[in-house]
PDB file of C-alpha atoms in Angstrom:
ATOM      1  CA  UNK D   1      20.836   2.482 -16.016  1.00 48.00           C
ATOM      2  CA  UNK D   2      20.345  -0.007 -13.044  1.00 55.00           C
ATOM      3  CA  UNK D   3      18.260   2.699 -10.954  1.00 55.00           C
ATOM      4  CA  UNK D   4      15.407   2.372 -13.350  1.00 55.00           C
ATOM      5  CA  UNK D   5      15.234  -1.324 -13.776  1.00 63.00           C
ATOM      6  CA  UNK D   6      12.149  -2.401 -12.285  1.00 60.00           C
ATOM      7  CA  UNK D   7      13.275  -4.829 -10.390  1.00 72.00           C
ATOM      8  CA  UNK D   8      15.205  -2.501  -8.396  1.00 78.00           C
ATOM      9  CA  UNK D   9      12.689   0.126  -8.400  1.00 73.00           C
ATOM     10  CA  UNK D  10      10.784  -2.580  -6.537  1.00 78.00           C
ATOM     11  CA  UNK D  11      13.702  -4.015  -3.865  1.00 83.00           C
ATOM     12  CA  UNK D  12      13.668  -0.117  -3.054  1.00 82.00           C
ATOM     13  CA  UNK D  13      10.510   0.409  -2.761  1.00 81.00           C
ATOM     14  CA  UNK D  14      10.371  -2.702   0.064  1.00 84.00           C
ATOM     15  CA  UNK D  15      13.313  -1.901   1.725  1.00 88.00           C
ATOM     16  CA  UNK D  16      12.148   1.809   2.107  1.00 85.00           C
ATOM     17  CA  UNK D  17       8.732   1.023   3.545  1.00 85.00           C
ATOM     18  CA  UNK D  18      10.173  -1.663   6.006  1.00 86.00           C
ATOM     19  CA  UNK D  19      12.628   1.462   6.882  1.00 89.00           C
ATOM     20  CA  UNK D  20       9.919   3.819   7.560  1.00 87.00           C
ATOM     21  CA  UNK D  21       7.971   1.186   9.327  1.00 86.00           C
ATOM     22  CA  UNK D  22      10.663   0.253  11.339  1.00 87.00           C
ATOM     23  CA  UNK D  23      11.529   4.109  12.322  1.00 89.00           C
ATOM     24  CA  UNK D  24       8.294   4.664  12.868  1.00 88.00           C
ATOM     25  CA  UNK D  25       7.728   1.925  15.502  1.00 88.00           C
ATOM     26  CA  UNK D  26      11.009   3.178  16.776  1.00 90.00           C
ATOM     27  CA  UNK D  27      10.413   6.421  17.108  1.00 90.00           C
ATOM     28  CA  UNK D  28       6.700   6.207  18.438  1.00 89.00           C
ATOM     29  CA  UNK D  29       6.324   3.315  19.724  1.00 88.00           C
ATOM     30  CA  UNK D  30       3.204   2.593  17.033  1.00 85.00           C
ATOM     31  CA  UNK D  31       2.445   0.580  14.532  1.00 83.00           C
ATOM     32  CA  UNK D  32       2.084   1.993  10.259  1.00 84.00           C
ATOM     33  CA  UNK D  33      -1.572   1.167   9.557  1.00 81.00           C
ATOM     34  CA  UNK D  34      -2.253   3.761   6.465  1.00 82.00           C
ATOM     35  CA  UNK D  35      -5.998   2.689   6.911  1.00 80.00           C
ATOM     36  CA  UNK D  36      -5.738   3.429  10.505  1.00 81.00           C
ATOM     37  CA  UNK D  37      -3.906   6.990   9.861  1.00 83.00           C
ATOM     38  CA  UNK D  38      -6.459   8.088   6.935  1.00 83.00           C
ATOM     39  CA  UNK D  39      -9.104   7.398   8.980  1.00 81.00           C
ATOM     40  CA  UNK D  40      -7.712   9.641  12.097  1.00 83.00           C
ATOM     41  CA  UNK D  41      -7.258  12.393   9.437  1.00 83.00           C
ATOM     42  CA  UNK D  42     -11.130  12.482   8.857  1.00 81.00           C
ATOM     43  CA  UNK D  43     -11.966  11.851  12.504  1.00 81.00           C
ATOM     44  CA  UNK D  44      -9.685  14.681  13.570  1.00 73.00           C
ATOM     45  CA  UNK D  45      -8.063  12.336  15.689  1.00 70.00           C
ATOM     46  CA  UNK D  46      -4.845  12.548  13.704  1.00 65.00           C
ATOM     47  CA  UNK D  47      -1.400  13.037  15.631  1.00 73.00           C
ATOM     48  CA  UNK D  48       1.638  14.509  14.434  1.00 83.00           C
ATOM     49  CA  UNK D  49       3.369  11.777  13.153  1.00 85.00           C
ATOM     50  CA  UNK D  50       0.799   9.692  11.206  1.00 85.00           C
ATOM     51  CA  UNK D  51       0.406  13.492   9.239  1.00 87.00           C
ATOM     52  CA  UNK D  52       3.977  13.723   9.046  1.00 88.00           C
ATOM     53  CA  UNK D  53       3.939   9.813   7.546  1.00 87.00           C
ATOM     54  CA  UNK D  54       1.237  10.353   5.551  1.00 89.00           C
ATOM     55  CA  UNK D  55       2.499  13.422   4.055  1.00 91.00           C
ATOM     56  CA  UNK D  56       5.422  11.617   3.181  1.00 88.00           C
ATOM     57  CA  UNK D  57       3.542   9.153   0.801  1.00 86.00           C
ATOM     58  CA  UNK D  58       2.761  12.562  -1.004  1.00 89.00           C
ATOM     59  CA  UNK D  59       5.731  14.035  -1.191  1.00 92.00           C
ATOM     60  CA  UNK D  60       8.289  10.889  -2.122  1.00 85.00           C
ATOM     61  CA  UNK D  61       6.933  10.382  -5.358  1.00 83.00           C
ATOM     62  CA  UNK D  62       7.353  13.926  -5.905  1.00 90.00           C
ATOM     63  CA  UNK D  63      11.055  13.596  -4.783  1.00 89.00           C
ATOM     64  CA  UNK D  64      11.443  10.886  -7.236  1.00 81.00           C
ATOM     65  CA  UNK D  65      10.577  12.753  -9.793  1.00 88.00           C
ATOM     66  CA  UNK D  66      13.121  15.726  -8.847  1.00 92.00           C
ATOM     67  CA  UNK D  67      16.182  13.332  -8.682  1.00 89.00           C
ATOM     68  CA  UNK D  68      15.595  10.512 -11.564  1.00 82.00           C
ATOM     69  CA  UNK D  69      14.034  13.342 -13.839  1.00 87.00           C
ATOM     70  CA  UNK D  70      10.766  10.750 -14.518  1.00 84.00           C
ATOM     71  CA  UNK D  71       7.785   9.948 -12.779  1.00 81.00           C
ATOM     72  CA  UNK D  72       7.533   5.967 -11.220  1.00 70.00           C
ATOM     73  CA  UNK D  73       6.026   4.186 -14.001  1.00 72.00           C
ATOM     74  CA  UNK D  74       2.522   2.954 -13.668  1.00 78.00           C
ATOM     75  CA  UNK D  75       0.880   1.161 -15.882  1.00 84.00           C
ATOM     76  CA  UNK D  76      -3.147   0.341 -15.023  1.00 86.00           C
ATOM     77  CA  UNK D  77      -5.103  -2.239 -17.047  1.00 84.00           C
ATOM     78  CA  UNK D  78      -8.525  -1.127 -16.119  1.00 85.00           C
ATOM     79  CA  UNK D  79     -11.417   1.063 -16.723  1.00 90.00           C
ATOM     80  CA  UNK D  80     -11.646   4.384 -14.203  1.00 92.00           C
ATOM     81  CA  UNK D  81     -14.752   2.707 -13.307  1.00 94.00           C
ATOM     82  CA  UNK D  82     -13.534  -0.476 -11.831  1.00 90.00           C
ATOM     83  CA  UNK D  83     -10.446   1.605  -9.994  1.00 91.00           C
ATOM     84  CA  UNK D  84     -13.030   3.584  -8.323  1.00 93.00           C
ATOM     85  CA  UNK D  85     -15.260   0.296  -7.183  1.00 93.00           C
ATOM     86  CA  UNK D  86     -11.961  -1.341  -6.241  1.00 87.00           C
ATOM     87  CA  UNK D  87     -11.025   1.002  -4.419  1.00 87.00           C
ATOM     88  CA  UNK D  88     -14.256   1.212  -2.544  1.00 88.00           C
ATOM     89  CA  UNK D  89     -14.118  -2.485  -2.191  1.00 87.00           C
ATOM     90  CA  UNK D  90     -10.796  -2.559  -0.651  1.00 83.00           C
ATOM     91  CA  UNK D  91     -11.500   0.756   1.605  1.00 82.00           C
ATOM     92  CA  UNK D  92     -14.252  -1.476   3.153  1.00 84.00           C
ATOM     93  CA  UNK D  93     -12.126  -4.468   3.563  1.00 81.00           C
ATOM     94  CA  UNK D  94      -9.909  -2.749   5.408  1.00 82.00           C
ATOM     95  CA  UNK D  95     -12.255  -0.968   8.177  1.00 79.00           C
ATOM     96  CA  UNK D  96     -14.144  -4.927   8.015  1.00 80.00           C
ATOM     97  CA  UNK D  97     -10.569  -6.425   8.467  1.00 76.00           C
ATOM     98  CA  UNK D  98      -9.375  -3.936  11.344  1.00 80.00           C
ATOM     99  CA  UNK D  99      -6.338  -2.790   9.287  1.00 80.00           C
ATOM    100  CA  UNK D 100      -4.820  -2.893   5.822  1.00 79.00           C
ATOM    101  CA  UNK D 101      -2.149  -4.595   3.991  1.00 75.00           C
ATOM    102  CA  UNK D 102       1.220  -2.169   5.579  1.00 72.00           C
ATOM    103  CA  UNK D 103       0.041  -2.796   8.889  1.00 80.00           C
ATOM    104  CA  UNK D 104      -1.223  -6.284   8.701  1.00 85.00           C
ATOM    105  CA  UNK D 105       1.354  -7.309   5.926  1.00 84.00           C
ATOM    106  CA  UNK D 106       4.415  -5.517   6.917  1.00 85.00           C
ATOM    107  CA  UNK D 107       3.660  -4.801  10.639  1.00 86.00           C
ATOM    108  CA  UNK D 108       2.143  -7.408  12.062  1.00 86.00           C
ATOM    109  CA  UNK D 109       3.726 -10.085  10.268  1.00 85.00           C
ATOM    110  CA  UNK D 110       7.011  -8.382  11.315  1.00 83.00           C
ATOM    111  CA  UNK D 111       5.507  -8.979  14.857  1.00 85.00           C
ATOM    112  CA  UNK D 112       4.339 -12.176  14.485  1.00 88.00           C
ATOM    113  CA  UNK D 113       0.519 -11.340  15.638  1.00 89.00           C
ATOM    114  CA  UNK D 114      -1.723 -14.240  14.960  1.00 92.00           C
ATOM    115  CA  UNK D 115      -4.008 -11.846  13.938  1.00 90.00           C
ATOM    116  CA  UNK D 116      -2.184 -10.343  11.552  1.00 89.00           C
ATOM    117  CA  UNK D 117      -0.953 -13.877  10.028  1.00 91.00           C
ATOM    118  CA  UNK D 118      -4.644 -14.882   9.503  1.00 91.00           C
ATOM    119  CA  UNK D 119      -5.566 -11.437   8.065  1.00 87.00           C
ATOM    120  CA  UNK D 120      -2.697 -11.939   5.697  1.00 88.00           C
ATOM    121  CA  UNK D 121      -3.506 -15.004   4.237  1.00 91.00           C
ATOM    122  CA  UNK D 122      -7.126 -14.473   3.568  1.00 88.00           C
ATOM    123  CA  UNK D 123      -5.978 -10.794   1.716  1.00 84.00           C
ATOM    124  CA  UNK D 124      -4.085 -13.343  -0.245  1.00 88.00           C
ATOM    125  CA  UNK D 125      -6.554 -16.482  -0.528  1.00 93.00           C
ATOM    126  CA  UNK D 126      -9.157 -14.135  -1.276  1.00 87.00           C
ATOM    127  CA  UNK D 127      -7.199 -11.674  -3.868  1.00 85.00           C
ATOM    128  CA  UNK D 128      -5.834 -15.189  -5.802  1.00 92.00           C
ATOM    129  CA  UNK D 129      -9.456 -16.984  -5.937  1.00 94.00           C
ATOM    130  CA  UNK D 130     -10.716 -13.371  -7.550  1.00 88.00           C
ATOM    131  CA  UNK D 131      -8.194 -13.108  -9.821  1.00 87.00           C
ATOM    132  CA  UNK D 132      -8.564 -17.166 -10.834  1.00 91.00           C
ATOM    133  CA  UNK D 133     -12.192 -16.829 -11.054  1.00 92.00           C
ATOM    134  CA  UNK D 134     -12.547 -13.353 -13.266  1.00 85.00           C
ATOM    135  CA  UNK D 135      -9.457 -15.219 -15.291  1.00 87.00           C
ATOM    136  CA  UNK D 136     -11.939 -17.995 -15.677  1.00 89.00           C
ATOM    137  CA  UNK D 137     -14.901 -16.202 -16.377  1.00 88.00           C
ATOM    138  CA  UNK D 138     -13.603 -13.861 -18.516  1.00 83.00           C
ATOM    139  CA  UNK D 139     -11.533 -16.097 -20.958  1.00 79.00           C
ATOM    140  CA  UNK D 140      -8.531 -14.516 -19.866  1.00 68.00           C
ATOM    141  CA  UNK D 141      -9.271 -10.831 -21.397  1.00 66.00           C
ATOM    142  CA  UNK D 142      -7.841  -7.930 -19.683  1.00 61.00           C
ATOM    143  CA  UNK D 143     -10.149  -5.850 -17.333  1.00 53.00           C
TER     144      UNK D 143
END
């Protein structure tokens, strides 16, 4: 069935987030930073829609699931260890980088902020030279 290739799971996927992003700059008048919105949760500052958004991340994988009949499939290459330091890494990246990939990457590049353009490409110089170098180092093996 075509609705489970993943190459269309993945054209979906894009075209679904640059939706939402779209309706919620739109409808707000605000940018999607999911960095910006997590961190509002925790500082109480939250407003209605970023919950509403953010609950939304939750709940569309769930909805997935209720009309396909199968959860996404994920496949992760990597000890629970180095997701957790990853993902510590990349939580301070984005509070050092003033935003995250969706509202640097699909945002701001969608608004052409210089800022956002030169965040972009050093998530990407950055993220390619790492992946080159443990490549490199490591002979190639799998994390």
């Amino acid at each position: 069935m075509i609705l489970s290739e993943p190459n269309f799971q993945g054209l979906a996927g894009g075209l679904l987030i640059g939706l939402s992003c779209a309706a919620y700059l739109l409808l707000t008048g605000r940018s999607v930073g999911i960095s910006g919105m997590v961190a509002g949760l925790f500082a109480e500052k939250s407003s209605s829609p970023d919950t509403t958004f953010l609950l939304g991340l939750i709940v569309g994988p769930l909805l997935w699931r209720l009309v396909w009949g199968v959860w996404p499939p994920i496949t992760i290459h990597a000890s629970f260890l180095t997701v957790v330091i990853s993902g510590l890494l990349v939580g301070f990246g984005t509070r050092l980088g003033s935003g995250c990939t969706s509202g640097h990457g699909v945002m701001g590049m969608a608004r052409l902020s210089p800022r956002s353009l030169i965040a972009v490409v050093t998530f990407l110089t950055v993220g390619a030279s790492t992946a080159t170098l443990f490549h490199l180092l490591t002979g190639g093996m799998q994390p």
